[in-house]
PDB file of C-alpha atoms in Angstrom:
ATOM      1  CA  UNK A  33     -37.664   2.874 -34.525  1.00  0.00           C
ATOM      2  CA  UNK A  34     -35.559   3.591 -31.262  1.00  0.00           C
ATOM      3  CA  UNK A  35     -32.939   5.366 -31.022  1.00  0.00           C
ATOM      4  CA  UNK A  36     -29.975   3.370 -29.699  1.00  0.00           C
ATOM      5  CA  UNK A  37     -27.395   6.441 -29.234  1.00  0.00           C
ATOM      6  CA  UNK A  38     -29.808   7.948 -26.141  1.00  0.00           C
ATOM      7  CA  UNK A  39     -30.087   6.888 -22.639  1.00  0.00           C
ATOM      8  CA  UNK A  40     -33.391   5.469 -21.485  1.00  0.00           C
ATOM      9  CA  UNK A  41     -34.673   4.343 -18.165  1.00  0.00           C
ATOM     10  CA  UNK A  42     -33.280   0.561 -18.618  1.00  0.00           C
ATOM     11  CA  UNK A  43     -30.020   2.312 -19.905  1.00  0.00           C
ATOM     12  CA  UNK A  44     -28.699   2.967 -16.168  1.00  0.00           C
ATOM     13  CA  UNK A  45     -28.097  -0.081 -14.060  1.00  0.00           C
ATOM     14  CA  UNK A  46     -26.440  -0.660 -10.723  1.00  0.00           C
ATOM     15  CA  UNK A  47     -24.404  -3.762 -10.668  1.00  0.00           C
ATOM     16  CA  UNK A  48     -23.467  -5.857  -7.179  1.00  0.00           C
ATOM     17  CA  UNK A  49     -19.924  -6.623  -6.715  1.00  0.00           C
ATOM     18  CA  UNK A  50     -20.302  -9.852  -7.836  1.00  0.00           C
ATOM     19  CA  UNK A  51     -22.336  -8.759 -11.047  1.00  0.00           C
ATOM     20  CA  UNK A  52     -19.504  -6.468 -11.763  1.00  0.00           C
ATOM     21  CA  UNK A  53     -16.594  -8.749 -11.004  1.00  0.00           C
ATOM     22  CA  UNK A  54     -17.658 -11.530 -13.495  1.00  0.00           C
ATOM     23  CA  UNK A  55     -19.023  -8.651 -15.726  1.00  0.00           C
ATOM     24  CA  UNK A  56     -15.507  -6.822 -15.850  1.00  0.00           C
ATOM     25  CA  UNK A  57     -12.954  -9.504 -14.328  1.00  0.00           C
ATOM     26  CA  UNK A  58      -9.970  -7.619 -15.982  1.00  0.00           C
ATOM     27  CA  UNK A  59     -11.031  -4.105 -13.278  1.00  0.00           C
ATOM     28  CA  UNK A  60      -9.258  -6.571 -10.244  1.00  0.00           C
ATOM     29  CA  UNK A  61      -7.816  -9.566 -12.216  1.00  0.00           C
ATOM     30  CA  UNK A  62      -5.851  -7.292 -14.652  1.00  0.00           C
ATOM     31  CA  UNK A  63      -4.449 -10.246 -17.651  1.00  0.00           C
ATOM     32  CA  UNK A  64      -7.372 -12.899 -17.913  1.00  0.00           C
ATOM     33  CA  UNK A  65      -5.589 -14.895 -19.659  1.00  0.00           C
ATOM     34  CA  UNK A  66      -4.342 -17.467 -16.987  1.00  0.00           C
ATOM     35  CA  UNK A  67      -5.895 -17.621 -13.931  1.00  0.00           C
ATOM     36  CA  UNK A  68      -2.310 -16.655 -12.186  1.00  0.00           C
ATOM     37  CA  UNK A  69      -3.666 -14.238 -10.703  1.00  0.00           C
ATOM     38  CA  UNK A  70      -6.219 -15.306  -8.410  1.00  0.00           C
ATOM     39  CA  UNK A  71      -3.364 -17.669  -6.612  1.00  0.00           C
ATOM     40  CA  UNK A  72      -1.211 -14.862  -6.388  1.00  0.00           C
ATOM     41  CA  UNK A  73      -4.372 -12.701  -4.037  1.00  0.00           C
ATOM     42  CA  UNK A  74      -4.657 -15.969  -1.623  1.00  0.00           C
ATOM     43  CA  UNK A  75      -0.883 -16.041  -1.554  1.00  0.00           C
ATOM     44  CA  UNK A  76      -0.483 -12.643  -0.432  1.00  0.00           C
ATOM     45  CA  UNK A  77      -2.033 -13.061   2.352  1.00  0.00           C
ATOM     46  CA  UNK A  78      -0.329 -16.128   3.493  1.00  0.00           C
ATOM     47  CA  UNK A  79       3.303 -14.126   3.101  1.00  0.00           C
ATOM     48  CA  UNK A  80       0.833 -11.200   5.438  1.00  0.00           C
ATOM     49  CA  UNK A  81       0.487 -13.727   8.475  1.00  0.00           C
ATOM     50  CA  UNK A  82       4.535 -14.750   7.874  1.00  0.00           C
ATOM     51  CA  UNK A  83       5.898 -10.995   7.940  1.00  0.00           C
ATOM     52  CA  UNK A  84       3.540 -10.411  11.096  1.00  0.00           C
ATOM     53  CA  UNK A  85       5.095 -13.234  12.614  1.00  0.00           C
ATOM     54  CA  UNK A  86       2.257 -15.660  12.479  1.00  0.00           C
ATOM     55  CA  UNK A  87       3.719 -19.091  10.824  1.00  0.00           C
ATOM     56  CA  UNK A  88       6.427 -20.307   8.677  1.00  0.00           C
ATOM     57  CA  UNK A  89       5.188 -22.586   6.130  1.00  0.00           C
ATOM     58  CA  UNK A  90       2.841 -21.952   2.655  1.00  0.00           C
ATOM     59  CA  UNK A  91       1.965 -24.993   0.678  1.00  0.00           C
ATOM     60  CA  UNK A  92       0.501 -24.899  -2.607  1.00  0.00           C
ATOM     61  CA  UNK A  93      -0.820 -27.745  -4.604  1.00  0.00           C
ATOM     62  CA  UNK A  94      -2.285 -27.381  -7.973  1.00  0.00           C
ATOM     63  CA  UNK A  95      -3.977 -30.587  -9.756  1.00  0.00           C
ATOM     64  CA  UNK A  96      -4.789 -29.713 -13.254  1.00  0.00           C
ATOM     65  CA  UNK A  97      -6.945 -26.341 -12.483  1.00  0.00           C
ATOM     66  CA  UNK A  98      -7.389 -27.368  -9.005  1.00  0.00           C
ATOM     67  CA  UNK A  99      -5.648 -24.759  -6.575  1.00  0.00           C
ATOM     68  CA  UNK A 100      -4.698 -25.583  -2.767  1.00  0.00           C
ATOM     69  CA  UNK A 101      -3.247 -23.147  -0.919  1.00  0.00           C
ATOM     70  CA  UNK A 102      -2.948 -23.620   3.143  1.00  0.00           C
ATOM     71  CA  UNK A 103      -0.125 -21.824   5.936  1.00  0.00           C
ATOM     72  CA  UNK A 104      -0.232 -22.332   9.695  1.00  0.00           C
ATOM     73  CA  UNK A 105      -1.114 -18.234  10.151  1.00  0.00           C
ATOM     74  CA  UNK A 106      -3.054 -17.020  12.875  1.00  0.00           C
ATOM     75  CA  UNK A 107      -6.003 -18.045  10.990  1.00  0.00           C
ATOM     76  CA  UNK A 108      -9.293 -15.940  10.905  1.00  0.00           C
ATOM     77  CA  UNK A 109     -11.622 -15.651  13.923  1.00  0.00           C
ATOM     78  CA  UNK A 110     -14.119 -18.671  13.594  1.00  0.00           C
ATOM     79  CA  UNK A 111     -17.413 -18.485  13.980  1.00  0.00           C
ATOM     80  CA  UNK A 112     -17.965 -15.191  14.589  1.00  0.00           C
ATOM     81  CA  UNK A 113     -21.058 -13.400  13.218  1.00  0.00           C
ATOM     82  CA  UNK A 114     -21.329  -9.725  12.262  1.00  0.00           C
ATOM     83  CA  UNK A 115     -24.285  -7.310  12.228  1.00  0.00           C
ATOM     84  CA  UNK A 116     -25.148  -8.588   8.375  1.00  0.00           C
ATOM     85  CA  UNK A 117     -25.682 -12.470  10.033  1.00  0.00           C
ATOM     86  CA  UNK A 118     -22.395 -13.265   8.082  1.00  0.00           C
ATOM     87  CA  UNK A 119     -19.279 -14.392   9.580  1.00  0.00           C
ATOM     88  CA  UNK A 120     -15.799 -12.719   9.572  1.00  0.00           C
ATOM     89  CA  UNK A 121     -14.370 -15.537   7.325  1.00  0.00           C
ATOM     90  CA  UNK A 122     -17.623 -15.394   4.776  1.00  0.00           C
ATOM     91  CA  UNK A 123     -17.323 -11.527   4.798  1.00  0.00           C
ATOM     92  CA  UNK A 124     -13.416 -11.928   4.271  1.00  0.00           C
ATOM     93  CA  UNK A 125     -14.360 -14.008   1.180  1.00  0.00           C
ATOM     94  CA  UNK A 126     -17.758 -12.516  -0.642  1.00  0.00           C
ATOM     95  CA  UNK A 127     -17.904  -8.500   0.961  1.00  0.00           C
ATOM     96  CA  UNK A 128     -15.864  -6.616  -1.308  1.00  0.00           C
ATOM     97  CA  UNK A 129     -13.421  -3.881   0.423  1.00  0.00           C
ATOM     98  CA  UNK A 130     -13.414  -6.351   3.824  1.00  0.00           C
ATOM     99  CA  UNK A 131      -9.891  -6.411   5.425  1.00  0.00           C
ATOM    100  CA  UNK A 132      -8.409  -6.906   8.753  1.00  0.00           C
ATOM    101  CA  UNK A 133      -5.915  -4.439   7.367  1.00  0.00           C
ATOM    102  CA  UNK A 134      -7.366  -0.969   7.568  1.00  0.00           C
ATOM    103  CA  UNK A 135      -6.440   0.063  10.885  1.00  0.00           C
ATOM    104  CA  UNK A 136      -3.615   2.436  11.353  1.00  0.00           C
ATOM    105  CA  UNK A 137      -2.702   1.050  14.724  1.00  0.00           C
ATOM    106  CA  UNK A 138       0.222  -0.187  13.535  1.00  0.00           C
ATOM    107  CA  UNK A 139      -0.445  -4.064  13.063  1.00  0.00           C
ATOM    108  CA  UNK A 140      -0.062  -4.384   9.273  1.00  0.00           C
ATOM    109  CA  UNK A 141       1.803  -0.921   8.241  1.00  0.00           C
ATOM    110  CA  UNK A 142       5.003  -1.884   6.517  1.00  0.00           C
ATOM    111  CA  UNK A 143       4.036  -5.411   6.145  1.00  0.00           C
ATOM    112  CA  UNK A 144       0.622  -6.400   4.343  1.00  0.00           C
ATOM    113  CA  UNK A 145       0.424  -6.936   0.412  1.00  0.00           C
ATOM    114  CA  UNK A 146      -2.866  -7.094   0.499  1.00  0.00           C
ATOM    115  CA  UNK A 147      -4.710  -4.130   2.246  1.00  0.00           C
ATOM    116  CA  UNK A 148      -7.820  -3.231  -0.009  1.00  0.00           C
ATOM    117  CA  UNK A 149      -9.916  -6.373   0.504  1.00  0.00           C
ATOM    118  CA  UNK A 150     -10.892  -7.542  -3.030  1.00  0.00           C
ATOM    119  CA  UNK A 151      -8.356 -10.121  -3.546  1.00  0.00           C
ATOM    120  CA  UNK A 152      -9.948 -13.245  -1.904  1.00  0.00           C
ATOM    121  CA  UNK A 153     -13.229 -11.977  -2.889  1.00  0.00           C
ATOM    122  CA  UNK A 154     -12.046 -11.624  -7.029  1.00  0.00           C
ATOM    123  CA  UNK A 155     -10.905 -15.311  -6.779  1.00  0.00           C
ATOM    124  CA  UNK A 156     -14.707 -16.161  -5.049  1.00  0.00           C
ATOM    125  CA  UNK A 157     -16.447 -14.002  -8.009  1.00  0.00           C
ATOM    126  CA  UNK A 158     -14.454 -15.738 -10.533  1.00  0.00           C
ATOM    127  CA  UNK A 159     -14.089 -19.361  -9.458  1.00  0.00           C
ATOM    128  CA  UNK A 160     -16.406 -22.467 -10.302  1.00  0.00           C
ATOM    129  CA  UNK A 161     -16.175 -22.872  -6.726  1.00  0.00           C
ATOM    130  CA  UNK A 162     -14.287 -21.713  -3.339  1.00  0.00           C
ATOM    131  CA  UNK A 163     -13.957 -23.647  -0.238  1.00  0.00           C
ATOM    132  CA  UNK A 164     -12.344 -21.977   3.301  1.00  0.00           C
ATOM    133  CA  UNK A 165     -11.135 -23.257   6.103  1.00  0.00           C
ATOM    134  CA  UNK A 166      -9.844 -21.779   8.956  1.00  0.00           C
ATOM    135  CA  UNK A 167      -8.445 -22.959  12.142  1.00  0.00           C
ATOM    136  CA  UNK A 168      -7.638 -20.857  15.130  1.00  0.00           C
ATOM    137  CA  UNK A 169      -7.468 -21.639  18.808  1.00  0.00           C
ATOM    138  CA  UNK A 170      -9.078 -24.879  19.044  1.00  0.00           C
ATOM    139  CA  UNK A 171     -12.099 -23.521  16.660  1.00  0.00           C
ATOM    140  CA  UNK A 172     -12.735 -24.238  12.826  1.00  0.00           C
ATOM    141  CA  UNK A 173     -15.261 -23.351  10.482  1.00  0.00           C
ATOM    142  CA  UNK A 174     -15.523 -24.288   6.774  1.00  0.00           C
ATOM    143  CA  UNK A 175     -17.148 -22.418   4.194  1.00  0.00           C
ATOM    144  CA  UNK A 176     -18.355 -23.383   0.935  1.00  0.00           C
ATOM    145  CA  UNK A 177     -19.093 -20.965  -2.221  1.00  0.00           C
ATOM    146  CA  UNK A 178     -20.826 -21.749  -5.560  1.00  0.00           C
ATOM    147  CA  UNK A 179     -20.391 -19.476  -8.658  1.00  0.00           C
ATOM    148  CA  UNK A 180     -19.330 -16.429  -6.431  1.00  0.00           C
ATOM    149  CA  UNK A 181     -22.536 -17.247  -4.098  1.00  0.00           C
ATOM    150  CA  UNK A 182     -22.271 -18.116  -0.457  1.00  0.00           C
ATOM    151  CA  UNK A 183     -23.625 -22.026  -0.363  1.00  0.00           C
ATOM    152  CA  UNK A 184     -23.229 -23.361   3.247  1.00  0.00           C
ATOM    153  CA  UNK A 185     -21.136 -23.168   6.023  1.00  0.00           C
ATOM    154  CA  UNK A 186     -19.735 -25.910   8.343  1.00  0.00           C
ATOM    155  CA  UNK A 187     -18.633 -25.096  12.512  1.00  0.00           C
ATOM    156  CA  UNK A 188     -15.889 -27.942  13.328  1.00  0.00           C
ATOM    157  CA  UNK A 189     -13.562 -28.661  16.157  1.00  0.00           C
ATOM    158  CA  UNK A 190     -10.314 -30.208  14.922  1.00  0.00           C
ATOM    159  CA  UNK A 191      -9.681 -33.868  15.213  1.00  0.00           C
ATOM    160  CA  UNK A 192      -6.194 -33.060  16.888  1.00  0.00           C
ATOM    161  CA  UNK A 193      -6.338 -31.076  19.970  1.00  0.00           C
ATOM    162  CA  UNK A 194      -2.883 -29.501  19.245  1.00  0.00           C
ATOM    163  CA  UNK A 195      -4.157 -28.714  15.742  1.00  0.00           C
ATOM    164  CA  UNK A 196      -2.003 -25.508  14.508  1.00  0.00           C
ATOM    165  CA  UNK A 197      -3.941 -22.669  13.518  1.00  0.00           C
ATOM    166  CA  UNK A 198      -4.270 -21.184  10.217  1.00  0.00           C
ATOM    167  CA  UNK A 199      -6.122 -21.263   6.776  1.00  0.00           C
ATOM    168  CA  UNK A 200      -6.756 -23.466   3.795  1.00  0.00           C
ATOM    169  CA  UNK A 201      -8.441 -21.891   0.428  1.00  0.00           C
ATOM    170  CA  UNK A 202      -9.024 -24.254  -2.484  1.00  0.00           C
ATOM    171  CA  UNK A 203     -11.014 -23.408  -5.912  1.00  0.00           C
ATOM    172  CA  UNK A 204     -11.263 -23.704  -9.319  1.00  0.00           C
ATOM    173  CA  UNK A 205     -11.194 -21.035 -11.698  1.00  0.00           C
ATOM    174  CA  UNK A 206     -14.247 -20.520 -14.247  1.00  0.00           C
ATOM    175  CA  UNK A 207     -13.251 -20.979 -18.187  1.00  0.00           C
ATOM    176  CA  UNK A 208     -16.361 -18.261 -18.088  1.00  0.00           C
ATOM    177  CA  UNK A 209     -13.515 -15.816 -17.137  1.00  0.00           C
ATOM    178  CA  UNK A 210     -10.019 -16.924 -18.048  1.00  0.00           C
ATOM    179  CA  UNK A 211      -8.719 -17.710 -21.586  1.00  0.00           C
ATOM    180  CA  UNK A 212      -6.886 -20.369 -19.840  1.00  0.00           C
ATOM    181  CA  UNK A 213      -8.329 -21.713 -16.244  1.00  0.00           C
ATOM    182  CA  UNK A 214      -4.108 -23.001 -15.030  1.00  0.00           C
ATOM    183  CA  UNK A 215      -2.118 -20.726 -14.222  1.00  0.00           C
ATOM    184  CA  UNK A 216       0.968 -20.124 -15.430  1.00  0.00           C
ATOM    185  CA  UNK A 217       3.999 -22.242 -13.550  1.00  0.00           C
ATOM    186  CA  UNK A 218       7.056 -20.740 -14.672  1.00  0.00           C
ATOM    187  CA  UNK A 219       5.478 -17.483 -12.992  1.00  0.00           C
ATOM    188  CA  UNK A 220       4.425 -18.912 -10.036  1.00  0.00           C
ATOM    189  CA  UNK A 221       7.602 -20.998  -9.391  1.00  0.00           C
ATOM    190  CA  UNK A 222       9.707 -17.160  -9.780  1.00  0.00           C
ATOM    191  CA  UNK A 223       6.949 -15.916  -7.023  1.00  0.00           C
ATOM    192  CA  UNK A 224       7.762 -18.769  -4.555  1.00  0.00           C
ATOM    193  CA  UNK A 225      11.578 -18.099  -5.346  1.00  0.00           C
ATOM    194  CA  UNK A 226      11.661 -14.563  -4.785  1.00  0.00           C
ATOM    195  CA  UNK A 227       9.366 -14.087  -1.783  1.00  0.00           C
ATOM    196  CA  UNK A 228      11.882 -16.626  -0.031  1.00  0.00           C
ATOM    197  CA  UNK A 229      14.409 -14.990  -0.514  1.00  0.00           C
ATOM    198  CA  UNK A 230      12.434 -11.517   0.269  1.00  0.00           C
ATOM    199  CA  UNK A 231      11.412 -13.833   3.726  1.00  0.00           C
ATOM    200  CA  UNK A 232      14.130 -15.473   5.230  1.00  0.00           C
ATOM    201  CA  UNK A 233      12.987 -18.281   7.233  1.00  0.00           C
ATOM    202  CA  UNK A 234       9.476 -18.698   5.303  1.00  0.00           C
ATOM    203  CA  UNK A 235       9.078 -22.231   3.337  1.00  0.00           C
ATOM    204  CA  UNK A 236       7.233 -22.723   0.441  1.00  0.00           C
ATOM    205  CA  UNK A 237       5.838 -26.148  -0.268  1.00  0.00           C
ATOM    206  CA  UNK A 238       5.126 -26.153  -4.126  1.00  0.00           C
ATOM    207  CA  UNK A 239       3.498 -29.353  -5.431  1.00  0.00           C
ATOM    208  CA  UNK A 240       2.476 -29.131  -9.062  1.00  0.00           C
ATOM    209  CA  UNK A 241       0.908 -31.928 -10.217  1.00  0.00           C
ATOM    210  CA  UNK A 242       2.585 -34.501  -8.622  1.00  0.00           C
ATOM    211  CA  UNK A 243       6.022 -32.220  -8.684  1.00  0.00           C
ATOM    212  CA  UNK A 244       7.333 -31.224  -5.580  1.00  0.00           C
ATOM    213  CA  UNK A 245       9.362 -27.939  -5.059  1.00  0.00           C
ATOM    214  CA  UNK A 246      10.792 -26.631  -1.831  1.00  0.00           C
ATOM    215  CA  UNK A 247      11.724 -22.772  -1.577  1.00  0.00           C
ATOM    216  CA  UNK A 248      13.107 -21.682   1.379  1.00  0.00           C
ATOM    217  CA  UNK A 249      16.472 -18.791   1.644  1.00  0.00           C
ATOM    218  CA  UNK A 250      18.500 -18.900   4.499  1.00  0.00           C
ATOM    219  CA  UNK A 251      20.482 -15.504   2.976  1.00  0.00           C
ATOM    220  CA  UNK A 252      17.923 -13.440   1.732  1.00  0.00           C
ATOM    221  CA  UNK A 253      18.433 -11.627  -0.989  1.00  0.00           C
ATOM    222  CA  UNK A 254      22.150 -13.049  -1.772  1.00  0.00           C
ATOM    223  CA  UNK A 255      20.489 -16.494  -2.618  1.00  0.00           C
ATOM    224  CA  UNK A 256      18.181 -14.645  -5.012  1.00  0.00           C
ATOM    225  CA  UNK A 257      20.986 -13.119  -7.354  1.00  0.00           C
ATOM    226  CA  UNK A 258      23.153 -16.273  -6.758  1.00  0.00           C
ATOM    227  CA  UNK A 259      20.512 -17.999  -8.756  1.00  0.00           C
ATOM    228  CA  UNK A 260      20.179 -15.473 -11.466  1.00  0.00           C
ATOM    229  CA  UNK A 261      24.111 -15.114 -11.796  1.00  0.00           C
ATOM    230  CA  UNK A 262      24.180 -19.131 -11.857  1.00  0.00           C
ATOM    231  CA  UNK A 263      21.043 -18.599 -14.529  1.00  0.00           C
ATOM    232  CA  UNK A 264      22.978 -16.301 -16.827  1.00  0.00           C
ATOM    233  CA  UNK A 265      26.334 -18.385 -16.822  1.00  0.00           C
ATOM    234  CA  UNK A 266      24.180 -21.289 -18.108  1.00  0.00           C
ATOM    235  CA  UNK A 267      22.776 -18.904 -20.720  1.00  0.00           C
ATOM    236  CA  UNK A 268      26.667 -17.866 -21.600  1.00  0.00           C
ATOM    237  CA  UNK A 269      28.053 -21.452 -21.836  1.00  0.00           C
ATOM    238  CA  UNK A 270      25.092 -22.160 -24.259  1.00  0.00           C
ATOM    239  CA  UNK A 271      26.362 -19.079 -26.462  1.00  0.00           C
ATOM    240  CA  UNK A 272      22.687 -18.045 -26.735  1.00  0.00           C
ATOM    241  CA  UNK A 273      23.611 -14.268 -24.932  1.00  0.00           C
ATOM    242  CA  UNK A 274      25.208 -11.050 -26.841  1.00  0.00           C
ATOM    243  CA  UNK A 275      28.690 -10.609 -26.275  1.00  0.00           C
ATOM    244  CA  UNK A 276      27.427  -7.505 -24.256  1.00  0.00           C
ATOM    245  CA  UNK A 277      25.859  -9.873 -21.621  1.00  0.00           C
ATOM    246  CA  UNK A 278      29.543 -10.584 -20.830  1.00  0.00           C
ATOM    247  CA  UNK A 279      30.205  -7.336 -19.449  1.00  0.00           C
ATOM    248  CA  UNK A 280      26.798  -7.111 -18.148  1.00  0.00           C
ATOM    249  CA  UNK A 281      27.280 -10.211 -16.196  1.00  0.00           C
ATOM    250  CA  UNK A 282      30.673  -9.205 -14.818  1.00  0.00           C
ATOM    251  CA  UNK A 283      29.165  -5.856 -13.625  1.00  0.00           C
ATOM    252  CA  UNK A 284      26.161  -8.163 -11.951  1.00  0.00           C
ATOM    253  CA  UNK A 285      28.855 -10.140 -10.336  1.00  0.00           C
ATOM    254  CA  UNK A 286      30.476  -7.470  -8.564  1.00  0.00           C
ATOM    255  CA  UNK A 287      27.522  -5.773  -7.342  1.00  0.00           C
ATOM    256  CA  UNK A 288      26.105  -9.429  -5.877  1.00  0.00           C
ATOM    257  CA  UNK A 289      29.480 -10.050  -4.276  1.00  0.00           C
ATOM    258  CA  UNK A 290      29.725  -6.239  -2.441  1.00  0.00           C
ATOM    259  CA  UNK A 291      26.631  -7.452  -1.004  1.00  0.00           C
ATOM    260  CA  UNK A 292      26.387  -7.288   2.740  1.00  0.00           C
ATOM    261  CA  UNK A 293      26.808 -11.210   3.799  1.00  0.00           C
ATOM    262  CA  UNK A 294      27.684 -12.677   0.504  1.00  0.00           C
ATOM    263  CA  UNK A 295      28.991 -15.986   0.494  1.00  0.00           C
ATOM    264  CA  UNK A 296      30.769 -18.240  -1.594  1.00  0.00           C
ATOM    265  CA  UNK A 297      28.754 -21.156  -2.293  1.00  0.00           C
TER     266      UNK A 297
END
């Protein structure tokens, strides 16, 4: 009879990324319950091409399990092969620890939220399926992925000659993976809402099924806590906070309006 407890030669095994990703999807997704998280990777790097100063605008569309997310960034280099025969946008989405966002020359430093280069490739691994397309000086290219696996690729000029540049990333999350394959609204609606007010002058476009939400700030900051002051009022006229939210509130109050440019609505 073997013995389980010891280590054979079949005990040891090297995994790929992609083997490991949909082995382990907690190690990059962290909470697997929703499929938040995978939205929140692409989104980063939208907000990356905004606080470089590449495009204003984010839209995100989700239809049932179905996520859209597209800006008018820079977009990635099209068509453009590497030494491996794949391109820089199949390599940004399938090569684990790929980034534009390495170099210390100054480019991204203070700015990017994503500088390790898994999260477009966890939402690849972990997705039913992954489409990309990217725009950028009069060039396109689409790419298509099936179960984490590159399946074709597609070189395209764009039907408009003054066709903006930037990026489009749809997919659908795997039930294989997440507990629930939607992800979680009230979270991603408090994501849009702060990171406009963290990026005055960005929009974000927010359709959820068939809902349409605008974010935008034009104060920063100010407009954030405006909304949680207005938040917590509601809360006290409903009589559903401690009397010790009163004070807490008042001291909340002060410290919003001692903020530089506060305005009275």
């Amino acid at each position: 009879m073997t013995d389980k407890t010891l280590y054979n030669e079949q005990s040891i095994e090297s995994l790929s990324p992609l083997e490991f990703t949909r082995l382990r999807p907690g190690v990059y997704a962290g909470d697997t319950t929703y499929s938040t998280q995978l939205l929140v990777e692409i989104l980063s790097n939208s907000i990356d091409e905004f606080r470089l100063g590449h495009g204003n605008q984010i839209d995100i569309k989700i239809e049932k399990n179905i996520v859209t997310v597209s800006d008018n960034g820079q977009g990635f280099i099209p068509n453009s092969f590497r030494d491996d025969g794949k391109t820089i946008l199949e390599a940004a989405f399938s090569v684990l620890n790929t980034s534009g966002k390495y170099r210390e020359d100054g480019t991204y430093e203070g700015t990017s939220l994503g500088s390790f280069g898994i999260g477009s490739k966890i939402t690849t691994f972990l997705s039913h399926w992954l489409n990309v397309g990217t725009i950028r000086d009069g060039d396109g290219e689409n790419i298509w992925f099936k179960e984490g696996v590159f399946e074709k690729r597609e070189k395209f000029k764009p039907n408009s000659f003054n066709a903006k540049n930037g990026t489009t990333v749809q997919w659908q999350p795997s039930e294989e993976f997440f507990t629930h394959t939607e992800v979680e609204i009230s979270k991603v609606k408090d994501l849009c809402r702060t990171i406009t007010a963290l990026c005055p002058g960005l929009t974000i476009n927010l359709n959820n099924n068939g809902e349409e939400t605008v974010y935008f700030s034009k104060n920063g900051i100010n407009d954030l806590g405006k909304y949680y002051l207005d938040f917590y009022k509601i809360l006290l006229n409903m009589k559903v906070i401690n009397p010790i939210w009163k004070y807490i509130l008042k001291v909340i109050e002060k410290q919003i309006k001692e903020m530089p440019n506060y305005f009275e609505p």
